[in-house]
XYZ file of C-alpha atoms in Angstrom:
740
model
C 86.941 72.101 122.524
C 86.010 69.066 120.417
C 83.359 68.956 117.710
C 80.912 67.002 119.939
C 81.452 69.536 122.715
C 80.659 72.346 120.303
C 77.519 70.523 119.262
C 76.486 70.155 122.904
C 77.132 73.841 123.504
C 75.009 74.857 120.518
C 72.198 72.594 121.764
C 72.284 74.267 125.184
C 72.196 77.831 123.879
C 69.045 79.876 123.558
C 68.158 81.245 120.130
C 69.165 84.721 121.294
C 72.550 83.488 122.486
C 73.180 81.656 119.237
C 72.276 84.605 117.057
C 74.485 86.825 119.232
C 77.432 84.671 118.154
C 76.698 85.610 114.537
C 76.846 89.329 115.269
C 79.424 91.997 115.977
C 79.721 95.134 118.039
C 82.093 98.048 117.637
C 84.391 98.681 120.563
C 83.074 102.213 120.999
C 79.717 100.835 122.156
C 81.423 99.163 125.112
C 83.707 101.962 126.295
C 83.136 104.776 128.719
C 85.854 107.423 128.775
C 88.311 104.993 127.181
C 87.695 102.120 129.601
C 85.551 99.010 129.255
C 82.123 99.518 130.811
C 80.307 96.502 132.237
C 77.133 98.585 132.404
C 77.270 99.293 128.686
C 78.130 95.675 127.950
C 75.128 94.433 129.943
C 72.935 96.654 127.790
C 74.641 96.112 124.409
C 75.622 92.422 124.518
C 73.538 90.698 127.235
C 73.639 87.367 125.383
C 77.329 87.590 124.475
C 78.777 88.520 121.103
C 80.585 86.862 118.227
C 83.112 89.556 117.400
C 84.248 92.949 118.624
C 85.478 95.156 115.820
C 87.639 98.210 115.050
C 89.193 98.074 118.474
C 92.305 100.089 117.667
C 90.970 102.591 115.171
C 87.733 103.450 116.925
C 89.035 103.486 120.487
C 92.204 105.495 119.674
C 93.678 103.854 122.775
C 97.356 103.239 123.403
C 98.326 99.538 123.411
C 98.373 99.180 127.196
C 94.960 100.783 127.663
C 93.466 98.823 124.774
C 94.809 95.526 126.103
C 93.295 96.394 129.476
C 89.898 97.085 127.872
C 89.982 93.856 125.839
C 90.971 91.803 128.900
C 88.062 93.326 130.836
C 85.704 92.599 127.941
C 86.701 88.927 127.805
C 86.367 88.676 131.589
C 82.839 90.042 131.346
C 81.888 87.567 128.618
C 83.269 84.631 130.612
C 81.620 85.614 133.881
C 78.413 87.448 133.025
C 76.986 85.740 129.951
C 75.122 82.454 130.082
C 77.707 80.281 128.351
C 80.912 82.234 128.944
C 81.901 82.329 125.282
C 84.730 84.812 124.597
C 84.648 87.093 121.575
C 86.931 87.176 118.598
C 88.465 90.663 118.727
C 89.754 92.126 115.476
C 91.456 95.037 113.815
C 92.727 95.772 110.314
C 96.351 95.019 109.426
C 96.921 95.385 105.689
C 100.066 97.438 106.274
C 100.467 96.879 110.009
C 98.207 96.866 113.057
C 95.871 99.783 112.346
C 95.723 101.129 115.883
C 97.864 103.737 117.582
C 101.578 102.861 117.780
C 101.136 100.098 115.212
C 104.271 99.619 113.115
C 103.482 100.672 109.545
C 105.119 98.403 106.995
C 104.949 98.637 103.194
C 101.463 98.381 101.763
C 100.659 95.051 100.085
C 101.497 96.205 96.575
C 104.942 97.157 97.881
C 105.423 93.844 99.671
C 104.511 92.136 96.401
C 107.249 94.127 94.677
C 109.814 92.367 96.869
C 108.884 88.990 95.310
C 110.029 87.470 98.617
C 107.543 85.075 100.287
C 109.779 84.488 103.315
C 110.004 88.228 103.964
C 106.239 88.586 103.607
C 105.713 85.840 106.174
C 108.223 87.443 108.554
C 106.507 90.821 108.293
C 103.067 89.279 108.787
C 104.295 87.511 111.924
C 105.649 90.779 113.329
C 102.331 92.501 112.647
C 100.586 89.548 114.260
C 102.616 89.985 117.433
C 101.311 93.532 117.809
C 97.744 92.431 117.114
C 98.034 89.655 119.673
C 99.545 92.023 122.253
C 96.351 94.104 122.362
C 94.084 91.055 122.293
C 93.231 90.780 118.585
C 92.980 87.132 117.551
C 91.581 87.732 114.063
C 92.333 90.327 111.416
C 90.875 91.341 108.063
C 93.957 90.500 106.025
C 95.230 89.588 103.481
C 93.482 90.961 100.412
C 93.571 88.035 98.009
C 91.952 89.973 95.168
C 93.935 90.385 91.979
C 94.754 94.023 91.281
C 94.124 94.312 87.545
C 92.365 97.711 87.469
C 94.620 100.702 88.278
C 91.723 103.165 88.382
C 90.365 101.277 91.391
C 91.557 102.996 94.557
C 92.082 99.801 96.531
C 94.604 98.261 94.132
C 97.289 99.210 96.680
C 95.864 96.595 99.070
C 96.491 93.756 96.594
C 99.548 91.726 95.694
C 99.205 92.767 92.065
C 97.810 91.391 88.850
C 99.238 87.872 88.699
C 97.515 84.816 90.245
C 100.730 82.880 90.980
C 102.501 85.746 92.749
C 99.368 86.806 94.630
C 98.661 83.211 95.661
C 102.143 82.660 97.048
C 102.116 85.887 99.036
C 98.546 85.365 100.261
C 99.614 82.013 101.677
C 102.687 83.635 103.247
C 100.559 86.201 105.100
C 98.199 83.501 106.352
C 101.122 81.480 107.706
C 102.881 84.518 109.178
C 99.800 85.653 111.088
C 99.280 82.097 112.322
C 102.873 82.054 113.556
C 101.781 84.756 116.016
C 98.447 83.177 116.880
C 96.246 85.426 114.734
C 93.571 84.223 112.306
C 93.677 85.597 108.764
C 90.580 86.606 106.806
C 90.827 86.347 103.027
C 89.042 89.144 101.210
C 87.081 89.948 99.096
C 85.439 86.801 97.696
C 85.493 87.349 94.712
C 86.252 89.659 91.758
C 86.553 92.880 93.759
C 89.882 93.791 92.129
C 88.579 94.083 88.560
C 85.563 96.417 88.913
C 83.895 97.808 85.810
C 85.006 101.376 85.205
C 87.434 101.110 88.120
C 84.608 101.966 90.510
C 84.746 100.479 93.982
C 82.157 97.703 94.474
C 81.201 97.606 90.775
C 80.615 94.271 89.072
C 83.774 92.471 87.940
C 84.750 92.456 84.282
C 84.799 88.651 84.250
C 82.340 85.818 84.628
C 82.739 82.999 87.143
C 84.486 80.786 84.596
C 87.163 83.437 84.022
C 87.461 84.113 87.754
C 88.235 80.420 88.336
C 91.339 80.569 86.156
C 92.673 83.742 87.757
C 91.032 85.550 90.696
C 90.055 82.468 92.690
C 93.573 81.016 92.670
C 94.941 83.191 95.532
C 91.881 82.404 97.655
C 92.402 78.682 97.207
C 96.069 79.082 98.132
C 95.141 80.995 101.275
C 92.649 78.348 102.323
C 95.173 75.584 101.673
C 97.599 77.533 103.893
C 95.084 77.390 106.738
C 93.024 80.592 106.543
C 90.004 79.988 108.790
C 87.886 82.877 107.526
C 86.795 84.399 104.222
C 85.048 87.729 103.621
C 82.406 88.073 100.921
C 82.791 90.843 98.352
C 80.415 93.758 97.812
C 80.086 93.143 94.078
C 77.945 90.779 92.063
C 79.148 87.703 90.174
C 77.056 86.701 87.170
C 74.400 89.120 88.393
C 74.070 87.767 91.942
C 75.451 89.787 94.894
C 78.244 87.845 96.581
C 76.557 88.245 99.974
C 73.558 86.318 98.634
C 75.445 84.034 96.254
C 74.956 80.434 97.340
C 76.799 79.269 94.205
C 79.942 80.989 95.467
C 79.717 80.725 99.250
C 78.317 77.229 99.612
C 78.616 75.209 96.431
C 82.069 76.401 95.357
C 83.756 77.418 98.598
C 82.430 74.693 100.875
C 81.258 71.798 98.712
C 83.910 71.966 95.970
C 86.867 73.211 98.029
C 85.944 71.685 101.369
C 86.319 74.929 103.316
C 85.074 74.453 106.862
C 85.715 77.884 108.340
C 83.601 81.000 108.652
C 82.386 83.361 105.960
C 81.970 86.920 107.196
C 80.239 89.860 105.600
C 82.030 92.937 104.443
C 81.034 96.090 106.286
C 77.287 96.520 105.708
C 77.412 94.095 102.809
C 74.242 92.360 103.976
C 72.377 95.661 104.270
C 73.222 96.376 100.629
C 71.078 93.434 99.532
C 68.050 95.496 100.550
C 69.278 99.078 100.513
C 71.232 99.068 97.241
C 70.757 95.933 95.181
C 67.059 95.545 95.889
C 67.190 91.740 95.888
C 65.603 91.708 99.362
C 62.537 93.768 100.354
C 63.951 94.731 103.757
C 66.881 94.136 106.079
C 65.298 91.120 107.733
C 64.941 89.449 104.356
C 68.505 90.484 103.538
C 69.748 88.710 106.662
C 67.805 85.587 105.726
C 69.189 85.562 102.186
C 72.727 86.049 103.462
C 72.712 83.272 106.044
C 71.042 80.886 103.616
C 73.697 81.675 101.017
C 76.500 80.923 103.473
C 77.307 84.101 105.453
C 78.069 83.139 109.066
C 78.962 86.452 110.734
C 77.820 90.036 110.178
C 80.403 92.842 110.315
C 81.201 95.458 111.579
C 78.075 95.619 113.752
C 74.797 93.745 113.956
C 72.072 95.151 111.734
C 70.466 92.382 109.651
C 71.110 89.472 112.009
C 70.455 90.040 115.733
C 66.805 90.603 116.680
C 65.768 90.536 113.029
C 67.200 87.044 112.566
C 65.669 85.837 115.838
C 62.292 87.036 114.586
C 62.793 85.385 111.196
C 63.487 82.032 112.848
C 60.438 82.295 115.089
C 58.275 83.310 112.135
C 59.439 80.267 110.207
C 61.250 82.282 107.528
C 64.520 80.445 108.146
C 65.114 77.136 109.951
C 66.901 77.289 113.299
C 69.178 74.545 111.964
C 70.610 77.117 109.533
C 71.531 79.307 112.490
C 72.974 76.297 114.304
C 75.215 75.500 111.355
C 76.647 79.025 111.263
C 77.070 79.142 115.054
C 78.905 75.831 114.990
C 81.375 77.148 112.431
C 82.062 80.280 114.437
C 82.490 78.404 117.699
C 84.819 75.968 115.939
C 87.002 78.889 114.794
C 87.127 80.180 118.349
C 88.009 76.740 119.674
C 90.683 76.147 117.033
C 92.218 79.512 117.961
C 92.419 78.358 121.588
C 90.156 81.205 122.624
C 88.294 79.211 125.274
C 91.580 78.649 127.116
C 93.153 82.020 126.353
C 93.402 84.256 129.441
C 93.438 87.289 127.157
C 96.036 89.998 126.629
C 98.447 90.990 129.397
C 98.172 94.799 129.693
C 101.424 95.085 131.607
C 103.317 93.585 128.649
C 101.325 94.966 125.711
C 103.641 97.903 125.032
C 106.660 95.585 124.724
C 105.622 94.637 121.175
C 105.603 98.223 119.933
C 108.337 100.629 118.895
C 111.172 98.103 119.135
C 114.423 98.310 117.199
C 113.692 94.888 115.708
C 110.351 96.000 114.297
C 111.822 99.176 112.831
C 114.726 97.245 111.314
C 112.335 94.760 109.709
C 110.139 97.575 108.382
C 113.186 99.235 106.827
C 114.429 96.020 105.233
C 110.981 95.295 103.831
C 110.698 98.824 102.458
C 114.139 98.654 100.855
C 113.392 95.338 99.127
C 110.032 96.656 97.926
C 111.503 99.560 95.937
C 111.641 99.123 92.170
C 114.323 100.850 90.118
C 112.364 101.418 86.919
C 115.051 103.192 84.917
C 118.523 104.564 85.536
C 120.619 106.561 83.080
C 123.631 106.376 85.383
C 122.774 109.107 87.880
C 122.234 106.486 90.588
C 123.639 105.623 92.997
C 124.344 109.061 94.419
C 127.633 109.945 96.040
C 127.618 110.788 99.750
C 129.326 114.082 98.961
C 126.589 115.163 96.581
C 124.662 118.375 96.880
C 121.036 117.246 96.683
C 117.833 119.227 96.246
C 114.911 117.279 97.704
C 111.640 118.503 96.220
C 108.062 117.358 95.763
C 105.008 116.933 97.999
C 106.114 113.519 99.297
C 109.664 114.515 100.178
C 108.896 115.498 103.755
C 105.301 114.345 104.374
C 105.469 111.231 106.526
C 101.721 110.673 106.288
C 102.043 110.157 102.532
C 104.364 107.175 102.950
C 101.628 105.164 104.689
C 98.950 102.872 103.291
C 95.233 103.471 103.566
C 94.576 101.078 106.451
C 97.255 102.515 108.683
C 95.850 104.440 111.643
C 96.936 107.727 110.081
C 95.583 106.799 106.654
C 92.227 105.549 107.868
C 91.572 108.042 110.653
C 93.365 111.109 109.252
C 95.064 111.434 112.619
C 98.496 111.038 114.162
C 99.252 107.355 114.621
C 101.802 107.887 117.363
C 104.726 106.498 115.360
C 107.893 108.105 114.052
C 107.900 108.228 110.264
C 111.232 108.774 108.522
C 110.823 110.941 105.426
C 113.167 110.981 102.413
C 114.282 114.509 103.293
C 115.159 113.559 106.868
C 117.000 110.398 105.829
C 119.063 112.113 103.119
C 119.905 115.029 105.398
C 121.620 112.582 107.762
C 123.750 110.995 105.050
C 124.438 113.542 102.297
C 126.782 116.502 102.579
C 124.346 119.196 101.451
C 120.560 118.957 101.247
C 118.261 121.766 100.132
C 114.499 121.351 100.364
C 111.404 122.889 98.817
C 108.148 120.990 98.373
C 107.215 123.029 95.331
C 103.582 121.918 95.380
C 101.126 119.691 97.163
C 99.773 116.336 96.043
C 96.685 118.264 95.009
C 96.970 121.801 93.620
C 96.667 124.428 96.318
C 97.291 128.069 97.179
C 100.610 127.255 98.866
C 102.195 125.767 95.737
C 105.569 127.402 95.073
C 107.208 125.610 92.180
C 109.711 128.408 91.739
C 111.222 127.606 95.143
C 111.815 124.017 94.059
C 113.352 125.203 90.799
C 115.772 127.450 92.679
C 116.760 124.621 94.996
C 117.441 122.362 92.005
C 119.597 124.955 90.219
C 122.124 124.970 93.013
C 122.379 121.177 93.431
C 124.306 118.322 91.843
C 121.087 116.299 91.591
C 117.399 116.824 92.346
C 115.375 114.090 94.038
C 111.709 114.712 93.240
C 109.386 112.752 95.538
C 106.010 112.841 93.839
C 102.910 110.656 93.682
C 99.775 110.536 95.806
C 98.322 110.171 99.251
C 96.401 107.136 100.428
C 93.244 107.181 102.514
C 89.724 105.879 103.035
C 86.735 107.864 101.824
C 83.841 105.710 103.016
C 82.704 107.117 106.366
C 84.394 110.515 106.186
C 85.979 112.717 103.557
C 89.617 111.925 102.889
C 92.261 114.135 101.266
C 93.684 111.012 99.643
C 94.066 110.339 95.938
C 94.003 106.549 96.293
C 92.562 104.015 98.692
C 89.087 102.742 99.489
C 86.381 104.665 97.577
C 89.060 106.900 96.022
C 88.822 105.819 92.393
C 90.047 107.821 89.400
C 89.292 108.226 85.694
C 92.871 109.108 84.752
C 96.257 107.998 86.020
C 98.598 110.962 85.732
C 100.222 112.751 88.641
C 97.556 114.835 90.397
C 97.790 118.555 90.989
C 100.771 120.448 89.561
C 103.320 117.676 90.047
C 103.958 117.102 86.344
C 104.677 120.798 86.001
C 107.056 120.532 88.947
C 109.027 117.716 87.276
C 109.136 119.580 83.977
C 110.359 122.822 85.549
C 113.004 121.121 87.691
C 114.266 119.065 84.742
C 114.515 122.225 82.644
C 117.238 123.531 84.982
C 119.622 120.939 83.564
C 120.194 119.407 86.988
C 119.857 115.597 86.814
C 116.501 114.481 88.237
C 115.691 111.315 90.179
C 111.928 110.813 90.300
C 110.748 108.829 93.328
C 107.090 107.913 92.857
C 105.359 107.367 96.194
C 101.964 105.944 95.328
C 99.741 102.961 96.025
C 98.264 103.201 92.568
C 100.123 102.294 89.358
C 100.411 105.615 87.540
C 100.697 106.397 83.836
C 103.629 108.819 83.799
C 105.606 108.493 80.544
C 106.372 112.221 80.680
C 107.996 111.867 84.090
C 110.102 108.921 82.973
C 111.207 110.771 79.858
C 112.276 113.873 81.777
C 113.912 112.099 84.717
C 117.382 110.582 84.653
C 116.266 107.810 86.981
C 112.852 106.686 88.217
C 112.084 104.683 91.342
C 108.707 103.212 92.295
C 108.543 103.462 96.071
C 104.853 102.507 96.460
C 103.720 103.188 100.057
C 106.843 102.085 101.931
C 105.703 102.685 105.512
C 107.278 104.385 108.485
C 110.855 103.498 107.494
C 110.227 104.356 103.865
C 112.381 107.481 103.840
C 115.358 105.585 105.224
C 114.853 102.822 102.663
C 114.646 105.344 99.825
C 117.899 106.924 100.993
C 119.495 103.472 101.214
C 118.648 102.752 97.589
C 119.541 106.182 96.230
C 122.936 105.883 97.904
C 123.721 102.431 96.586
C 121.793 99.604 98.260
C 120.510 97.338 95.488
C 116.688 97.396 95.770
C 115.936 94.288 93.732
C 112.178 94.941 93.625
C 110.154 93.973 90.566
C 106.765 95.241 89.441
C 103.764 93.144 90.515
C 101.636 95.108 88.028
C 102.055 96.454 84.515
C 102.425 100.226 84.341
C 100.360 101.793 81.534
C 101.314 104.617 79.218
C 97.781 106.010 79.423
C 94.464 105.120 80.968
C 93.087 104.413 77.494
C 95.203 101.237 77.281
C 93.361 99.530 80.099
C 93.273 96.631 80.628
C 97.056 96.486 80.368
C 97.766 93.466 82.588
C 100.078 91.027 80.881
C 97.926 87.868 81.092
C 96.079 88.400 77.819
C 95.727 86.291 74.714
C 97.410 87.186 71.438
C 94.229 88.473 69.789
C 93.547 90.928 72.629
C 96.820 92.743 72.035
C 97.478 95.378 69.414
C 98.640 98.917 68.696
C 96.768 102.203 68.808
C 96.900 105.047 66.298
C 98.708 107.530 68.525
C 99.905 105.346 71.407
C 101.952 102.183 71.667
C 100.009 99.155 72.778
C 102.654 97.877 75.171
C 102.995 98.759 78.833
C 105.303 101.604 79.829
C 106.943 99.062 82.151
C 105.846 95.420 82.040
C 104.916 93.101 84.866
C 108.047 91.759 86.552
C 110.255 94.661 85.438
C 112.962 96.119 87.658
C 116.575 97.163 87.281
C 119.604 96.494 89.458
C 122.888 98.236 90.193
C 124.521 94.898 89.415
C 124.435 93.035 86.066
C 123.268 89.475 85.468
C 123.852 87.020 82.656
C 121.552 84.070 82.004
C 122.533 80.732 80.574
C 120.335 78.601 78.344
C 117.022 77.331 79.656
C 117.159 73.542 79.658
C 114.504 70.930 80.382
C 115.035 67.445 81.771
C 112.901 65.939 79.026
C 111.126 67.351 76.001
C 108.007 65.295 76.680
C 105.820 64.907 79.752
C 102.531 63.284 80.587
C 99.496 65.410 81.354
C 99.710 64.219 84.957
C 103.487 64.645 85.262
C 106.104 67.233 86.181
C 108.231 69.454 83.952
C 111.739 70.230 85.207
C 113.492 73.312 83.816
C 116.833 74.830 84.825
C 118.729 78.026 84.148
C 122.008 79.474 85.391
C 122.301 83.100 86.482
C 125.585 84.889 87.126
C 126.264 88.257 88.723
C 128.901 89.632 86.370
C 129.232 92.964 88.182
C 131.880 93.953 90.712
C 129.182 94.520 93.356
C 126.523 92.420 95.072
C 123.028 92.482 93.628
C 119.526 91.053 93.705
C 117.764 89.370 90.786
C 114.300 87.807 90.375
C 114.328 84.850 88.002
C 110.891 84.433 86.442
C 109.492 81.375 84.665
C 106.572 81.843 82.271
C 104.573 79.272 80.333
C 102.120 79.178 77.467
C 100.005 76.115 76.829
C 98.652 75.762 73.299
C 96.754 73.014 71.530
C 93.874 72.752 73.973
C 90.279 73.828 73.496
C 90.592 76.973 75.665
C 92.432 80.126 74.594
C 95.224 80.825 77.037
C 97.237 83.975 77.802
C 100.411 84.442 75.790
C 102.350 84.108 79.023
C 101.524 83.049 82.554
C 103.917 83.234 85.490
C 104.418 79.700 86.797
C 107.561 80.096 88.920
C 109.951 82.639 90.386
C 112.962 82.868 92.661
C 114.591 85.934 94.163
C 118.366 85.627 94.283
C 120.794 87.727 96.316
C 124.127 87.102 94.606
C 127.555 88.320 95.614
C 129.756 89.874 92.953
C 130.917 87.130 90.593
C 128.601 84.496 92.096
C 126.663 82.082 89.913
C 123.478 80.175 90.776
C 121.610 77.338 89.146
C 117.844 77.664 89.543
C 115.753 74.542 88.949
C 111.979 74.674 88.614
C 109.830 71.582 89.114
C 106.533 72.488 87.475
C 103.562 70.179 88.056
C 101.552 69.964 84.862
C 98.493 70.535 87.068
C 99.594 74.196 87.264
C 98.694 74.413 83.563
C 95.120 73.294 84.164
C 92.113 75.319 83.075
C 88.604 74.891 84.427
C 85.948 73.302 82.238
C 82.324 74.396 82.085
C 81.563 72.362 85.200
C 84.306 74.071 87.172
C 86.703 71.125 87.129
C 90.448 71.698 86.495
C 91.617 69.923 83.350
C 95.118 69.470 81.908
C 94.995 68.876 78.160
C 97.717 67.523 75.891
C 99.481 70.124 73.789
C 102.612 72.223 73.577
C 104.083 74.097 76.535
C 106.413 76.950 75.654
C 108.592 77.911 78.618
C 110.311 81.279 78.903
C 112.821 82.336 81.562
C 113.234 86.055 81.855
C 113.627 89.242 83.862
C 110.029 90.341 83.220
C 106.982 89.296 81.228
C 108.527 91.113 78.239
C 112.243 90.372 78.766
C 113.088 86.815 77.687
C 116.480 85.315 78.481
C 115.918 81.647 77.621
C 113.324 79.353 76.041
C 112.405 75.664 75.912
C 109.481 73.595 74.646
C 107.841 70.523 76.162
C 105.101 68.389 74.619
C 102.347 67.147 76.911
C 101.216 63.647 75.973
C 98.348 61.466 77.061
C 94.663 61.930 77.766
C 93.227 65.011 79.497
C 93.573 64.653 83.262
C 91.686 66.212 86.164
C 93.993 66.997 89.097
C 92.574 67.305 92.615
C 94.487 70.542 93.079
C 95.861 73.223 90.788
C 99.232 74.210 92.302
C 99.762 77.915 91.727
C 103.468 77.725 90.885
C 106.506 75.497 90.447
C 108.739 74.469 93.316
C 112.229 75.882 92.909
C 115.668 75.035 94.244
C 118.832 77.123 94.085
C 122.426 75.961 94.008
C 125.003 78.748 94.371
C 128.455 78.156 92.915
């Protein structure tokens, strides 16, 4: 449908029909005994509807039945509403389609640990195929927020603390979903990932100027990659709630960036303007403030738009042209998605996308590449003939391997998928496996640490799978220790897990600690007592198999997308800080326990010198830097080459280091690669007081390394010329690899 045709359609629609396109309905309102009900639809959505939400989670339907219900819904909208406009149907997909049978892949923080944009795109496309199979053409993914606050329960949903890494992976998800015909929604715009006190929805610990140079970068990358939708954040920015923030949603997003898509509310975010923030006297006024600020669609159901918005237009409280503008954007998204010509899902083929060997293989590969070997005193890899004691609350609890927006994590119910646990995977591949959980994630009456100690005494090595459980604690109580609305004031292992590690280590049996958690934990005691430590994050349904792969010798190659603190008192510990903000404490080191970008390998790599093509560049030029990397081990391995920069000499204080390029290498034994980075100087831009990116002359110190704290080569380039204002701020350097 062309733009003029959309304009004609808007002109033909009644006010009620137009406002209906700005609203949403939950699938449960349209179902009767698990099947679509035309009678309910005639009552609930007589004028049509913009979006239908939570179709997998709320319906609990199998893929075939859900596809049948969605097809019937779209048929109703085409045939029984005045203008025949189909709905955008959506479900969550942060770690896989969040309905029953949805493949559960590593949570976002784990995918970020792979440092592999192509893999992230491939996984997103596979998830998109399952969404599309049940009729979902839009999803609330990816989370483009920076995860800089470990106390915040939702940090697991992010791609970590760094703008360049998060931007690259955000763009990869957008493209991967589009490969399968699904629209991405970038969330949460903006600052949600740095809440004060680590409390969900709290104001960010940064002003808009600071957000421009960090948190907004992944959102811009996602929009440049083609994301057609953005979700507003719950929090305030500079004292104004994002859902009523015209400066953010209209002036910055649309007028500065040129975004032409839809802006949707977060769940009940518009209601909060009246009910919580008190910036609107009632929900009608809240709806008016939101649409005037730039919100186009209300989720997950219609409360402040709908009849209230119709009344506000007729009372003259908001011009109908404002409604028309929002309707036009939403109809354009539907047209661009091909929804007007889409016959809808094919129920007879819906199940074909689920439970396939290809999906499971991809999930396992993604999980394996997401694991981070934090430390290894030589106990890994294990020998197949080992006698292994598998202990800990996450050793045989499949539910605990899954992220918060999986069906099991969100609904606290069986998701209908087979989850491979570490115990099950090791039992298939190791000669002797003993098992005792020892304790739960939280302390409980069934804790039996002595049983785990006895199992460890009789084994060659003990694998202690500890950590947390992810969930959502918004609409119902969750047993989780991380996830939405599950924030913490301290970052140690919950329950009696530290005691478990200490007691098992005291047996003298070597201990491998496998930390299964969506939250970065402060566990220096665990690292000190263990002979090897692996960060497994929330690796998904094939996580146990991937953990076994790595423990038995597959090189994981993952690197941390966040800095791991020694204690909660160090926060903020993220690496992008200026020199003055760093320092030591009286009783605690000031450095991270493990820095951003850290990860070990079973192979060994040697770096050559970092060289630059020229030691001078113009402020509107490109810096070219190269480094050689050789696998000097007698086994294959994976390495992530990281390029950092510091710009000095300008008027703005910059972080000591900023990631500006990276490349993951899989090198055979003895292989050598030359990695060349072409860094646009525009990547070094900072925003001035008017929000414009500016590149100033000065000195650029480049560092190539294995982490933000592990330097392997340095070079310096002088930027010459007048300050320049690039149209775009590329988030990282282009890189090329030549293997020799």
